[in-house]
Every structure is written in structure tokens, then in C-alpha cells.
XYZ file of C-alpha atoms in Angstrom:
755
model
C -97.378 277.379 128.421
C -100.894 278.344 127.844
C -103.500 278.329 130.665
C -105.102 275.693 128.566
C -102.068 273.493 128.520
C -101.403 273.752 132.213
C -105.203 272.765 132.920
C -104.728 269.704 130.541
C -101.954 268.487 132.990
C -102.983 265.810 135.038
C -102.783 266.374 138.934
C -100.112 264.660 141.109
C -100.883 263.330 144.459
C -99.099 261.868 147.152
C -101.577 259.240 147.810
C -102.267 256.880 145.201
C -105.951 255.967 145.173
C -106.813 252.335 145.642
C -109.647 251.091 143.001
C -112.382 249.311 144.631
C -112.248 245.360 144.447
C -115.067 243.175 143.461
C -116.531 240.807 145.365
C -114.867 237.692 143.498
C -111.455 239.467 143.522
C -111.818 239.810 147.598
C -112.653 236.079 147.445
C -109.158 235.314 145.519
C -107.317 236.984 147.812
C -108.713 235.361 150.922
C -108.973 231.729 149.462
C -106.825 231.637 146.321
C -104.195 229.773 147.965
C -106.593 226.578 148.346
C -106.288 226.250 144.424
C -102.949 225.350 143.713
C -103.016 223.170 146.919
C -106.305 221.446 145.017
C -104.415 220.659 141.884
C -101.470 219.054 143.586
C -104.099 216.695 145.815
C -105.875 215.931 142.576
C -102.728 215.356 140.570
C -101.527 212.972 143.465
C -104.391 211.448 143.593
C -104.273 210.755 139.553
C -100.696 209.561 139.989
C -101.316 206.901 142.814
C -104.200 205.506 140.671
C -101.803 205.514 137.591
C -98.945 203.633 139.872
C -101.653 201.104 141.074
C -103.750 200.337 138.126
C -101.596 200.850 134.880
C -99.879 197.654 133.665
C -96.282 197.663 131.949
C -96.550 195.108 129.058
C -93.429 192.783 128.494
C -91.695 193.104 124.840
C -93.905 190.230 123.483
C -97.364 192.192 124.334
C -96.071 195.170 122.626
C -97.716 195.981 119.307
C -95.369 197.047 116.563
C -95.684 200.974 115.590
C -95.941 201.847 111.885
C -93.775 204.223 109.959
C -95.488 207.640 108.606
C -97.782 207.389 105.499
C -97.611 210.287 102.940
C -100.625 211.413 101.022
C -100.972 213.708 98.264
C -103.667 216.692 98.225
C -106.114 214.328 96.850
C -105.525 211.830 99.807
C -103.722 209.652 97.253
C -100.775 207.464 99.095
C -97.578 208.972 97.963
C -95.213 206.253 100.380
C -94.014 205.743 103.573
C -90.745 206.392 105.200
C -90.026 202.576 105.730
C -90.316 199.924 103.527
C -91.216 197.557 106.519
C -91.153 197.532 110.107
C -89.204 194.598 111.709
C -88.671 193.191 115.402
C -87.241 189.914 116.375
C -87.404 189.064 120.136
C -84.250 187.453 121.458
C -82.508 186.218 124.554
C -80.480 189.042 125.316
C -78.697 187.308 127.787
C -76.698 185.529 124.987
C -75.586 188.883 123.513
C -72.011 189.820 124.220
C -71.474 192.014 126.982
C -70.461 194.913 125.148
C -73.449 195.002 123.597
C -75.519 196.249 126.920
C -72.499 197.988 128.342
C -72.256 200.032 124.814
C -76.189 201.247 125.562
C -75.809 201.930 129.219
C -72.528 203.790 128.702
C -74.475 205.858 125.930
C -77.725 206.302 127.334
C -77.462 205.799 131.174
C -74.198 205.468 132.867
C -75.878 205.520 136.175
C -78.497 202.284 135.466
C -77.212 200.265 137.819
C -77.499 202.709 140.945
C -80.670 204.403 140.322
C -84.140 202.862 141.244
C -85.418 203.991 137.691
C -85.062 208.094 137.841
C -81.814 209.152 138.040
C -81.441 212.885 139.679
C -78.033 212.863 138.602
C -78.963 212.758 135.080
C -81.675 214.912 135.208
C -79.196 217.542 136.534
C -76.540 216.888 134.021
C -78.865 217.503 131.518
C -80.376 220.437 132.817
C -76.778 221.945 133.221
C -75.701 220.509 129.689
C -79.162 222.340 128.089
C -78.467 225.559 130.115
C -74.741 225.911 129.051
C -75.862 224.890 125.247
C -78.650 227.624 125.234
C -80.671 224.719 123.854
C -82.039 221.235 124.497
C -79.648 218.824 123.948
C -79.995 216.140 126.410
C -82.980 214.350 128.242
C -82.704 213.097 131.496
C -84.647 209.786 131.057
C -83.322 206.427 132.497
C -83.352 203.663 130.114
C -86.073 202.023 132.642
C -88.050 205.482 131.437
C -87.498 205.153 127.797
C -88.644 201.734 128.061
C -92.028 203.004 129.915
C -92.466 205.416 127.189
C -92.036 203.143 124.159
C -93.997 200.354 126.061
C -96.814 201.810 127.840
C -97.135 206.063 127.191
C -98.335 206.575 123.924
C -98.112 210.646 124.172
C -95.156 212.190 122.291
C -95.666 215.231 123.778
C -92.899 216.306 126.668
C -95.233 217.633 129.258
C -94.934 217.577 132.905
C -97.676 215.127 133.478
C -96.001 212.641 130.986
C -92.807 212.876 132.572
C -94.380 212.371 136.264
C -96.163 209.247 134.776
C -93.240 208.307 133.313
C -91.232 208.422 136.226
C -93.737 206.657 138.583
C -94.200 203.694 136.232
C -90.270 203.387 136.027
C -90.232 202.833 139.766
C -92.857 200.426 139.716
C -90.959 198.561 136.938
C -87.625 198.891 138.821
C -89.590 196.868 141.972
C -90.841 194.219 139.785
C -87.785 193.262 137.704
C -84.024 193.089 137.478
C -81.748 195.356 135.901
C -80.528 193.221 133.561
C -84.352 192.097 132.725
C -85.188 195.676 132.238
C -81.955 196.337 129.709
C -83.270 193.108 128.008
C -86.667 194.604 127.725
C -85.422 198.162 126.178
C -82.899 196.269 123.830
C -85.734 194.233 122.098
C -87.989 197.261 121.844
C -85.881 200.271 121.151
C -86.015 202.015 117.316
C -82.805 202.056 115.783
C -83.918 203.422 112.251
C -84.444 201.502 108.835
C -87.452 200.231 110.052
C -85.879 198.148 112.703
C -87.227 197.828 116.296
C -84.797 196.206 118.742
C -81.085 195.127 118.391
C -81.622 191.813 116.637
C -83.447 193.631 113.567
C -80.937 196.303 113.595
C -78.116 194.178 113.401
C -79.618 192.484 110.413
C -80.801 195.807 108.866
C -77.332 197.410 109.095
C -74.842 194.738 109.265
C -76.581 191.607 107.750
C -75.932 189.572 110.724
C -77.310 188.279 114.133
C -76.705 190.733 117.134
C -74.835 187.720 118.806
C -72.253 188.482 115.987
C -72.147 192.134 116.420
C -68.405 193.323 116.986
C -67.574 195.999 119.503
C -67.731 198.645 116.785
C -71.084 197.841 115.361
C -72.379 197.686 118.837
C -71.326 200.857 119.757
C -72.594 202.505 116.394
C -76.129 201.155 117.147
C -75.457 202.546 120.658
C -74.978 205.953 119.393
C -77.414 206.625 117.297
C -80.575 205.593 119.542
C -81.159 209.332 120.038
C -81.918 210.200 116.403
C -81.075 207.245 114.036
C -82.348 209.102 111.028
C -79.408 211.571 111.640
C -76.643 209.149 111.988
C -77.119 206.935 108.996
C -73.924 205.777 107.326
C -74.682 206.032 104.053
C -76.149 209.538 104.331
C -74.186 211.085 107.313
C -71.068 208.878 107.236
C -69.083 211.550 109.616
C -71.781 211.651 112.224
C -71.876 208.122 112.276
C -68.521 207.674 112.748
C -68.364 210.402 115.466
C -71.397 208.705 117.378
C -69.598 205.375 117.500
C -66.414 206.812 118.717
C -68.281 208.904 121.484
C -69.882 205.737 122.829
C -66.515 203.606 122.548
C -64.640 206.682 124.340
C -67.495 206.412 127.118
C -67.115 202.735 127.524
C -63.429 203.330 128.259
C -64.433 206.000 130.816
C -66.665 203.621 132.428
C -64.045 200.855 132.655
C -66.154 198.667 130.402
C -63.157 198.270 127.765
C -59.460 198.733 127.524
C -58.799 202.235 126.107
C -56.216 200.594 123.471
C -59.521 198.272 122.481
C -61.706 201.383 122.154
C -58.916 202.928 119.733
C -58.795 199.810 117.674
C -62.327 199.778 117.369
C -62.702 203.612 116.419
C -60.459 202.890 113.345
C -62.199 202.777 109.951
C -65.682 204.212 108.913
C -69.004 202.490 109.682
C -69.593 200.020 106.911
C -72.996 199.155 105.841
C -73.582 195.525 104.381
C -74.316 195.652 100.562
C -77.949 194.230 101.501
C -78.470 197.118 103.379
C -77.039 199.658 100.631
C -79.224 198.062 97.939
C -82.486 197.985 99.693
C -84.375 200.841 98.793
C -86.996 200.274 96.266
C -88.373 202.884 93.686
C -90.475 205.517 95.093
C -92.950 207.869 93.511
C -91.745 211.439 93.663
C -88.670 210.605 95.600
C -87.242 213.924 95.956
C -90.020 215.589 97.536
C -90.557 212.795 99.763
C -86.801 213.332 101.069
C -86.957 216.931 101.142
C -90.279 216.863 103.098
C -88.481 214.596 105.724
C -85.082 216.353 106.210
C -86.413 219.767 106.111
C -89.758 219.242 107.412
C -90.914 216.274 109.439
C -87.494 214.940 110.982
C -86.853 218.242 112.804
C -90.379 218.611 113.995
C -91.396 215.060 114.664
C -88.234 213.053 115.339
C -88.462 209.250 115.619
C -92.284 209.727 116.000
C -92.375 209.981 112.236
C -90.892 206.107 112.235
C -92.891 204.673 115.162
C -96.236 206.660 115.657
C -98.060 205.695 112.421
C -98.598 209.470 111.663
C -100.367 210.082 108.540
C -99.031 212.967 106.614
C -101.208 215.092 104.439
C -99.236 217.150 101.799
C -100.074 219.916 99.289
C -98.384 218.001 96.581
C -100.425 216.662 93.544
C -99.524 213.249 92.301
C -100.955 214.481 88.952
C -99.123 217.211 88.413
C -95.779 215.619 89.818
C -96.533 213.234 86.976
C -96.798 216.117 84.600
C -93.724 217.793 85.915
C -91.400 214.338 85.712
C -93.141 213.764 81.983
C -91.939 217.210 80.753
C -88.555 216.770 81.985
C -88.021 213.354 80.364
C -89.547 214.310 77.116
C -86.851 216.977 76.848
C -84.155 215.251 77.886
C -84.097 211.563 76.657
C -80.150 210.855 77.021
C -78.266 209.739 79.834
C -75.638 212.311 79.392
C -77.981 214.990 79.131
C -78.000 217.730 81.730
C -79.654 217.586 84.718
C -83.023 219.490 85.550
C -85.485 220.653 88.576
C -88.509 222.107 88.758
C -90.583 223.623 91.795
C -94.354 224.030 91.412
C -96.328 226.141 94.034
C -99.497 228.199 94.155
C -99.374 231.728 95.040
C -100.102 230.781 98.724
C -96.782 228.529 98.642
C -98.568 225.241 98.494
C -95.865 222.948 96.758
C -97.833 221.056 93.654
C -94.716 219.494 92.077
C -91.487 219.047 92.900
C -88.545 217.751 90.800
C -84.966 217.334 92.284
C -83.415 215.552 89.453
C -84.112 213.444 86.881
C -83.912 210.155 88.753
C -87.309 210.469 89.710
C -88.007 207.435 91.904
C -84.577 206.763 93.023
C -84.502 207.165 96.998
C -80.852 206.786 96.914
C -80.204 209.255 94.451
C -82.920 211.713 96.512
C -80.691 211.027 99.438
C -77.765 212.360 97.717
C -77.883 215.976 96.479
C -81.402 217.472 95.651
C -80.967 219.771 92.863
C -84.110 221.845 94.006
C -83.508 222.710 97.237
C -79.906 221.939 98.595
C -77.534 224.494 99.011
C -75.499 226.543 97.645
C -77.524 226.547 94.721
C -76.489 227.956 91.279
C -76.388 231.624 89.808
C -79.823 232.608 88.295
C -78.359 235.077 85.755
C -81.067 237.102 84.127
C -84.138 235.346 85.926
C -82.884 237.671 88.778
C -83.347 241.189 86.609
C -87.022 241.216 88.035
C -85.836 242.067 91.281
C -83.818 244.958 90.361
C -86.666 246.075 88.014
C -88.989 246.010 91.470
C -86.382 247.858 93.154
C -86.527 250.450 90.783
C -90.508 250.486 90.580
C -90.094 251.156 94.532
C -87.885 253.836 93.970
C -90.645 255.384 91.750
C -88.519 255.045 88.506
C -90.747 254.277 85.423
C -90.377 250.824 83.011
C -90.755 253.644 80.232
C -87.167 255.006 81.545
C -84.795 255.206 78.588
C -81.181 253.848 78.647
C -78.507 253.217 75.921
C -78.179 249.738 75.142
C -74.615 249.743 73.567
C -72.347 247.010 74.572
C -69.832 246.971 76.007
C -70.173 249.710 78.620
C -67.995 251.256 81.519
C -70.276 251.681 84.351
C -68.401 254.749 86.240
C -70.478 254.664 89.523
C -67.827 253.751 92.397
C -70.527 251.830 93.757
C -70.205 249.210 91.031
C -66.386 249.240 90.981
C -64.290 246.402 91.826
C -61.259 247.309 94.370
C -58.906 245.053 92.312
C -60.526 244.757 88.924
C -61.571 248.488 88.461
C -64.492 249.728 87.101
C -67.522 247.322 85.823
C -67.338 246.567 82.309
C -70.389 244.263 81.345
C -71.623 243.555 77.497
C -74.554 242.048 76.196
C -74.799 238.449 74.917
C -72.653 238.167 71.827
C -71.916 241.725 71.910
C -75.495 242.601 70.716
C -76.086 246.291 70.182
C -79.038 248.402 70.958
C -80.128 252.162 70.668
C -81.486 253.924 73.161
C -84.353 251.806 74.510
C -86.995 251.753 77.462
C -86.385 249.629 80.314
C -89.731 247.807 79.462
C -87.767 246.606 76.185
C -84.611 246.018 77.880
C -86.148 243.333 80.217
C -87.954 241.876 77.512
C -85.160 241.490 75.387
C -82.826 240.832 78.385
C -80.277 243.817 77.871
C -77.591 243.470 80.314
C -75.838 247.058 79.760
C -79.186 248.732 80.612
C -79.721 246.714 83.864
C -76.192 247.398 84.696
C -77.047 250.966 84.506
C -80.152 250.655 86.411
C -78.233 248.605 89.307
C -76.107 251.704 89.543
C -78.976 254.270 89.549
C -80.859 252.558 92.262
C -77.588 251.839 93.998
C -76.603 247.813 95.060
C -77.724 248.594 98.925
C -81.270 248.795 97.653
C -80.889 245.949 95.570
C -79.951 243.850 98.511
C -82.986 245.132 100.965
C -85.597 243.612 97.952
C -83.697 240.415 97.571
C -83.729 240.125 101.609
C -87.231 241.145 101.592
C -87.903 237.997 99.318
C -86.217 235.594 101.532
C -82.773 235.335 99.589
C -80.639 235.864 102.716
C -81.902 232.511 103.922
C -83.711 233.643 107.644
C -80.798 236.111 108.104
C -78.403 232.886 107.893
C -76.241 234.932 104.570
C -75.061 237.880 104.169
C -75.835 239.116 100.779
C -72.930 241.385 99.076
C -74.066 244.690 97.888
C -72.808 244.485 94.229
C -74.073 245.823 91.415
C -73.564 242.837 89.761
C -76.773 241.447 91.674
C -79.022 242.719 88.927
C -77.165 240.393 86.377
C -77.786 237.352 89.075
C -74.755 236.205 90.294
C -76.218 234.991 93.512
C -76.352 231.534 94.389
C -80.257 230.236 94.641
C -82.142 227.472 94.560
C -85.134 226.846 92.329
C -87.118 226.527 95.799
C -86.115 229.937 96.820
C -86.931 231.285 93.373
C -90.106 229.593 93.281
C -90.981 231.432 96.397
C -90.011 234.814 95.322
C -91.781 234.108 91.885
C -94.784 233.194 93.716
C -94.782 236.341 95.591
C -94.949 238.003 92.341
C -97.791 236.182 91.464
C -99.471 236.979 94.620
C -98.757 240.914 94.046
C -96.256 241.269 96.695
C -97.567 238.845 99.323
C -94.294 236.445 99.991
C -95.829 233.179 101.199
C -93.925 230.550 103.335
C -93.356 227.381 101.537
C -95.839 225.137 102.402
C -95.620 221.165 101.564
C -98.204 220.197 104.564
C -101.574 220.449 105.147
C -102.255 218.451 108.294
C -100.891 215.499 110.123
C -103.017 212.871 111.762
C -102.188 210.120 114.069
C -102.705 206.488 113.685
C -106.389 206.614 114.741
C -107.059 209.516 112.569
C -106.770 212.059 115.228
C -105.531 215.477 114.010
C -102.153 215.936 115.500
C -101.330 219.566 113.899
C -102.966 221.632 110.973
C -100.836 223.895 108.744
C -103.632 224.736 106.220
C -107.268 225.875 107.083
C -109.042 222.177 106.444
C -112.340 220.537 107.937
C -109.995 218.705 110.185
C -110.092 219.569 114.123
C -106.749 219.851 115.496
C -105.715 221.279 118.716
C -102.546 222.894 117.180
C -102.899 224.985 114.158
C -99.646 226.352 112.349
C -100.765 228.523 109.590
C -98.210 229.296 107.430
C -97.409 233.306 107.378
C -97.970 235.403 104.262
C -96.153 238.744 104.579
C -97.134 241.673 102.214
C -93.887 242.584 101.714
C -94.281 245.120 98.821
C -97.272 247.039 97.711
C -99.630 245.332 95.324
C -99.316 248.385 92.741
C -95.729 248.029 92.717
C -95.965 244.192 91.559
C -98.593 245.328 89.191
C -95.982 247.346 87.167
C -93.516 244.573 87.199
C -95.850 242.099 85.923
C -97.352 243.865 83.362
C -93.824 244.190 81.974
C -92.772 240.655 82.468
C -95.616 239.485 80.473
C -93.896 241.170 77.452
C -90.947 238.821 77.869
C -93.056 235.979 77.001
C -95.263 237.527 74.512
C -92.136 238.861 72.413
C -89.198 238.429 73.988
C -86.668 235.763 75.054
C -89.538 233.450 76.583
C -92.044 233.014 73.841
C -91.074 229.209 73.773
C -93.289 229.535 77.410
C -96.311 230.599 75.802
C -99.721 228.687 76.912
C -102.303 230.833 75.448
C -102.971 232.699 78.610
C -101.600 235.315 80.565
C -97.960 234.269 81.622
C -95.260 236.763 83.241
C -91.738 235.268 83.818
C -88.077 235.703 83.120
C -85.660 233.512 81.343
C -81.776 233.236 82.801
C -78.719 232.222 81.477
C -75.240 232.060 83.234
C -71.850 232.721 82.288
C -70.645 229.833 79.499
C -74.158 228.565 79.431
C -73.474 226.793 82.761
C -76.901 227.461 84.080
C -80.516 227.959 82.709
C -83.653 229.107 83.884
C -87.134 230.058 83.459
C -89.299 231.378 86.052
C -92.747 231.817 84.935
C -96.067 232.612 86.408
C -100.045 232.962 86.000
C -102.064 235.009 88.832
C -102.433 231.796 90.764
C -98.983 229.638 90.480
C -95.481 229.918 89.836
C -93.162 227.398 88.504
C -89.403 227.517 88.027
C -87.406 225.207 85.902
C -83.530 224.956 86.253
C -81.304 223.066 83.608
C -77.689 222.349 83.997
C -74.868 219.949 84.178
C -73.596 218.812 87.753
C -69.889 219.630 89.096
C -67.424 217.489 87.246
C -64.942 216.590 90.098
C -62.249 216.131 87.624
C -61.403 212.537 88.131
C -62.163 211.886 84.287
C -58.831 213.655 83.562
C -56.879 211.456 85.673
C -57.186 207.303 85.395
C -56.687 204.991 87.886
C -52.541 204.971 87.330
C -52.430 208.683 88.660
C -50.149 209.112 91.943
C -52.020 210.557 94.863
C -50.758 214.075 94.179
C -52.013 213.801 90.507
C -55.451 212.831 92.027
C -55.556 215.598 94.055
C -54.471 218.064 91.456
C -57.334 216.627 89.399
C -59.832 217.146 92.157
C -58.848 220.185 92.695
C -59.517 220.938 88.710
C -63.434 220.912 89.342
C -66.036 222.511 86.847
C -69.531 222.862 85.603
C -69.503 221.447 82.055
C -70.934 224.175 79.403
C -73.842 223.767 77.257
C -72.343 225.048 74.583
C -69.837 224.643 71.795
C -66.149 225.043 72.473
C -62.950 223.089 71.566
C -62.793 221.592 75.013
C -65.365 218.265 74.196
C -64.678 217.502 77.927
C -65.522 221.179 79.042
C -68.147 221.765 76.831
C -71.266 219.622 76.092
C -74.075 220.821 73.706
C -77.293 219.295 74.211
C -79.390 218.128 71.210
C -82.419 219.992 70.673
C -86.060 218.729 69.417
C -84.442 218.352 65.825
C -81.636 216.348 67.283
C -79.393 218.885 66.262
C -77.041 220.156 69.243
C -77.337 223.679 70.309
C -76.027 225.943 73.425
C -78.681 225.955 75.921
C -80.228 229.188 77.267
C -83.096 229.921 79.330
C -85.454 230.296 76.353
C -84.752 226.722 75.026
C -85.096 223.683 77.297
C -86.416 225.536 80.477
C -89.049 227.510 79.034
C -90.127 224.382 76.997
C -90.116 222.061 80.102
C -92.195 224.922 81.694
C -95.114 225.452 78.953
C -95.418 221.541 78.796
C -95.932 221.436 82.413
C -98.119 224.652 82.941
C -100.439 223.365 80.134
C -101.441 220.474 82.371
C -101.096 222.618 85.590
C -103.577 225.301 84.341
C -106.048 223.085 82.657
C -108.611 223.429 85.029
C -107.750 226.976 86.224
C -109.732 229.950 85.462
C -107.784 232.284 82.705
C -107.186 235.427 84.961
C -105.584 238.607 83.959
C -103.104 240.324 85.585
C -104.274 243.487 87.115
C -103.656 246.904 85.120
C -101.370 249.094 87.670
C -103.622 251.779 89.179
C -100.311 254.070 89.604
C -97.531 253.972 87.294
C -93.964 255.200 88.348
C -93.901 258.874 87.107
C -90.063 259.253 87.356
C -89.035 258.913 83.634
C -85.361 258.830 83.419
C -83.470 259.663 79.942
C -79.792 258.298 81.023
C -77.289 259.714 78.757
C -75.241 257.010 77.058
C -72.165 255.701 79.434
C -68.766 255.785 77.945
C -68.706 252.763 75.565
C -65.427 250.556 76.262
C -62.772 250.557 73.926
C -62.254 247.145 72.283
C -60.102 245.261 69.843
C -62.568 244.646 67.422
C -64.954 246.812 65.132
C -68.241 247.437 67.118
C -71.500 247.744 64.748
C -73.219 250.929 64.873
C -76.171 250.955 67.850
C -79.355 250.480 66.375
C -82.918 249.786 67.611
C -82.874 246.508 66.672
C -80.433 243.806 68.050
C -77.542 242.666 65.893
C -77.346 239.083 67.583
C -79.733 237.001 69.739
C -81.187 238.626 73.073
C -78.939 238.794 75.754
C -78.677 236.642 78.428
C -75.376 236.577 80.157
C -72.852 239.206 81.033
C -69.649 238.191 79.331
C -66.383 239.852 80.276
C -65.132 243.043 78.183
C -62.129 241.887 75.972
C -61.003 245.556 76.651
C -56.949 245.670 77.017
C -56.327 248.305 79.176
C -58.840 247.768 82.153
C -59.653 244.544 83.840
C -63.266 243.039 82.668
C -65.869 241.684 84.824
C -64.878 238.928 86.389
C -66.754 235.933 84.679
C -70.224 235.114 86.309
C -69.307 231.446 87.673
C -72.041 229.546 90.002
C -70.964 227.645 93.071
C -71.133 224.086 91.724
C -73.241 221.334 93.219
C -72.039 217.941 94.180
C -71.879 215.378 91.818
C -71.990 211.689 90.999
C -72.997 208.763 88.897
C -75.590 209.916 86.467
C -74.930 213.640 87.871
C -75.957 212.963 91.118
C -74.428 212.123 94.784
């Protein structure tokens, strides 16, 4: 160590020097203990005043709360989450004893023992939450819950509110008998479907009066009190039954009913009345409202969504929603046509249009399977190739790199081999042959064999890294297997996920959070929460994150390449006379067709495909149970193409009425173009930025070993001998196993293609 370094070392001392304190610090040290004492005294005084002067209204004096109203980006009402709100006050003394007993067993086992607050319940809930690792139970008594619903309008779980709730509960207990309080509760509790109180719920669910409820029905209603929308029998049949059976078991434990009676009541499912199941009216943007409720609003606001009169302001544009639905309806006019989904969002993630199925206004269908957002999704086919292209650009591989476009080929890289199937042997659609072409040309014409070679060049691990950066790992909830066939789109994805990723392309590498909400107001117009910068003044602002996950220049390179797909490649049907980038995708056997495209301000993804056919069509009602089981095991996704099996293959009539095999460049691209002409009508024409720095590693890949086939193969040429490639067909080589077909995980099915 040099002298200079030794001089630079700090001196060490056995004593630590105490810094001098300011006069304010000395005051706090001497008198700071008075602050918490003062806070306690003031808080106590507030609570005493609350106890002395707060009045607790009876059920007849409580105003019915209203359901949330949902507005579009222009303030136009889309709809509400309940058609009507009802309550019928009844004499609860006339109810069967088991109705109240079921509620007590489910919500407050110590109801007849405590004085309004139950230390045992609080301790029990705290222990359950601690051992469960999350908030699973609350310690509120029935009396406290009534006070919260009748007096306190503050939905937040604050210490002050809980203390007020407890004090008023004690006050209520001193004034009224236990059975009276239970009656108050039964007349006011929210039970879903717009029903307040047990009488309204009995009519809404079972089309009968509360006095006629069976034990099983009473147990079900008591069981759903914590979260009615999570236990709806027509949406969550299994959960509804489990809640009912849980309450019956608790009633038996508490001695209210005999265990054998509980067992008898637990037989069968929870069955709604026919009127309850058919009581849903047409609703604009039905799929969007249901997606919004399930994924965003109910997890955050719970029952307040149906009881507090919230006003939800969204990013949806009803004019664009209508344009999206019209585009789908124009292309598919027959009941037997495929399903379709469309998701359109700005580069910031603001959802402007959302089509989850062709039954645009059916709430019943929207509560089933949502083709825009529900997992597992479908394979993306060649619309996934841009993510491998981005991976290559990040590895400094130029789009001018040259590869052989021959087909089929054998990829000899061990990382691309399957332990059981052997070497990977992809081919181009229809056996199309290309000479040596650039990566840019291969993207324009969707050449599978070039992208197979590119996947081997960059490595599947790097492709997985790109997909994870773009959110396809679903917030870490699924592991993406590192296989080379990711380059050809074997991963199951949803249109929402694809739209988000392509929005990141439009935003030059900035991945947005999917954002369907702008701000939320209470029933008086006071702002509750803000999700986007607006003129509203909210106490809480939850601004969506935008992560710059890739350099802008890398996306500039990719975007320039993808513009050629629309200008001269597989997606010329998506030309809307302004700069557009995008990629078509068609999976194995034409089971799915995609077009994902964007302008610099907005990305839109369209998916088309038949729903899963559960196989019952191949086995009529005369089949034995075993035969029915076999038929159900024969599930398949119908193909949008020709083949000898007319049940398996269902070509779709094109614009001229002639049936065609569907590809991403047909119906999806046409739907996209029709919608985007409307969506971009008032947008400035913006060019995609020219890259400042183009990757300089130009690969001149030698031609891979051709796969021997049993049919003559045309000589390679610079011009394809068939239509551009969209899918990876298995090689017919007899000596080696072909690449397994790209088979998407099917989606649920039902009448008219929906659940």
C-alpha cells in the first residue's frame, strides 16, 4: 500500500463522537412521550362522542345501495353489474329456525354469547390468517356486520373504522335482543344478484319466499355471504356446492341439525330456478364487462362493487367496440362459422375494444368461456415469429442474414432435438421451396425452415428470455419450456397477452400494463382511485407501470421488418393505406388463425378458430355410459380446411361464397383492417422510426441437410412454389420421426361454440 493510500484511510477511534442535537430534537426526547398519550386521549374522546350521538338505523330506514355503473372513455354508460336492486322486509320470526341457525353457524358461532364483539372470533381469525399466509377470515360478529352495512359507509379496513364498528355494536347489543339483531341482519345482508336480505335472495335464486326455503337452500345462502359473486351456482357450481356443504357441516357441529340430516341435505348440486338462470338481459360489450368484473373490479372492491354505487370509468371506446363487433359480424354471418376474438389497445395499454366471442351482447355466454382472455389460450403459430426475430436482433444478428429456405430440413443442433422423437424436421406450408433468402424475406413470407434455423442459432433459452420479458410467463405462474419450436408458435397464448406484447412493439420496447380502467368514483362523485392521469383528484393513484424491456433501436429494426409483411407478404389484406406492421399466424391443420398488427399508436390482435368439440356429436343418447366416456375422450378442435372427414374439417365460406381453408392472412387480416380503418380515422399518420443502428452480424448460414422424402422435391428457387408458409407440417420422412404436430390446447365449448 502506498503512502497516499495509507493517508486516504479513515482514522479509527475507540470513542464514537456524538453529534450535537438541535433544540427541537432535545424537546422531542424530553416531551415526545406526551404525543402518543395525547393521541390516545383525543381518539378516546372521538369514540365516546361516536357512542353517545351516533344513531343506528333499523332496516326500514336504510337506503338501498346501488350497483356499480360502468362508463366508456367518453363518459357514455356501458352498463351496470345488476339489472335491479331489491329488498323485501319480512318478519324474520316466521322463518324456519334453520335459516337463522345457518347464518349463525357460518358467520358467528359465538353470536348468542358475546356482547357485540367476540375476542374468540378475532383470535380465531388472526390465527387462520397467520397460518394461511394471507387474509382468509375476519373477526367481525353479525352485530358488527350490521353496523357496518347500516351506519358506516367507509369500506376501507382501517383501525379507526373497526373501533367505531365495535363500539356501535356494543351499543346495539344493549338496546336490542339477539334475535332482533339477527333479524335486522337477515333483512339487510347483500347476497348477490342484486338481492338485499334473505327474502329477496330466496326469490332471486329459487323463485320462492324465504319461509319456504329448504335446509339446503338456507345453508347455501348463508355460505355465500362473504363473497356472493364467487359462489354463483351457474358460474361456479363446484364452489357453490362446497360452501353449502361447509355450512351444513358447521350446523351439525353446533348441534343445530342431526348429522344424518346434514348429509341428506348435501346431496346433489345447488339448483337455481329457471327464472334465475334466464333473467339476464342483452348487455353491450358483455365480454368486456365480465372480464373487467372478474379480473379487476371484484378482486379489488369485492361486494362494494354491488352495494356502494361505484362509478367505474374505463378506457373502452363504445364507438370502437361497435366497429370491432361489426368487423367480426361482417366476416362471419353463419351460425356455424368459427369463433372470433379481438383485443385492441393503445401503446400505453389502454383497452379500446374487446371482443371475447361472437355473442357480443350475451351475458350468459360471456360468463362462460372468454376467447379473448381465458386460459389456456391457443397456439399462436407464425404470429409468434417476431419474438424470435427480436431475440436475434438483440443478439446483433442482422435481418439481412441469409439462410436456406429449402423444405423439409433436419435441424441437427442437439438443443432442438426431442429425446424421444429425435432430430427436429420442420417444413414449409405445402412443401414450399425457397432458395437462399434473407431473414427479412423469410419474415415477409413466413418461411418456417428459416426460423427453425434461426431458433437453433440464437438458442431456445434466449427465446424464452424474450417471452418472459414480454409477460408470456404470466407473472411467473407458468414455466415456458425452452424448445426451438417456440419460434414457430407452439405456446398457448390469449389475444390479450398477444395484444400487450404487440403494444410493446408499437411503443418501441416499452411493455405496458393492460389497463381497462381510468378512475373510480363513489356514489357522490368523489374520486376513490385513479389509474390514469386525469383531472380527477383522488386520494389514491395507482398508475400502471410501463417497463422499457427492450431498447428502442431493437424494436425499430423489428418494426421495419414487419412492415414488409403487410406491404408485400402474407398480410396484404391488412393494408389500410398507412404504415402498418404485423404478422399472420396459422397453426397446424388450420385449427387457429391469427393476425397481430399495429400502427405506432395502437395494437390490435384478431384470433379465429372453432371451439373444442367435446365429441358427444359422435355418440347419441342411446350410447352406454362407457361409450359416452370414450366419446368425451375423443375431444378435438375442428379444422378450418378441407379433408374427407366433414365433422373434423369445416372450411369457411369466403367473401365470394366459396369455402376456403382459413389462414391468418384471410379472415383475421380482413377483420383487423375493417376495424382499424375506423380506429385510426382520427389518428395522425405516423411513420415507424428508422433504426439508428442496424445489427452488423450478417450470417450466411450453410444449407442444412435436406430431409429425405418419399416424394420428389422441386429444385430450390428464389420464388416460392406454393403459398407462403404459415405452419410447420410434420416431415413425411420414413427413416426419422417427424416433428410432432403443433396442436393447441383446446378451449371449452358449448352451444354456438361457447360455454
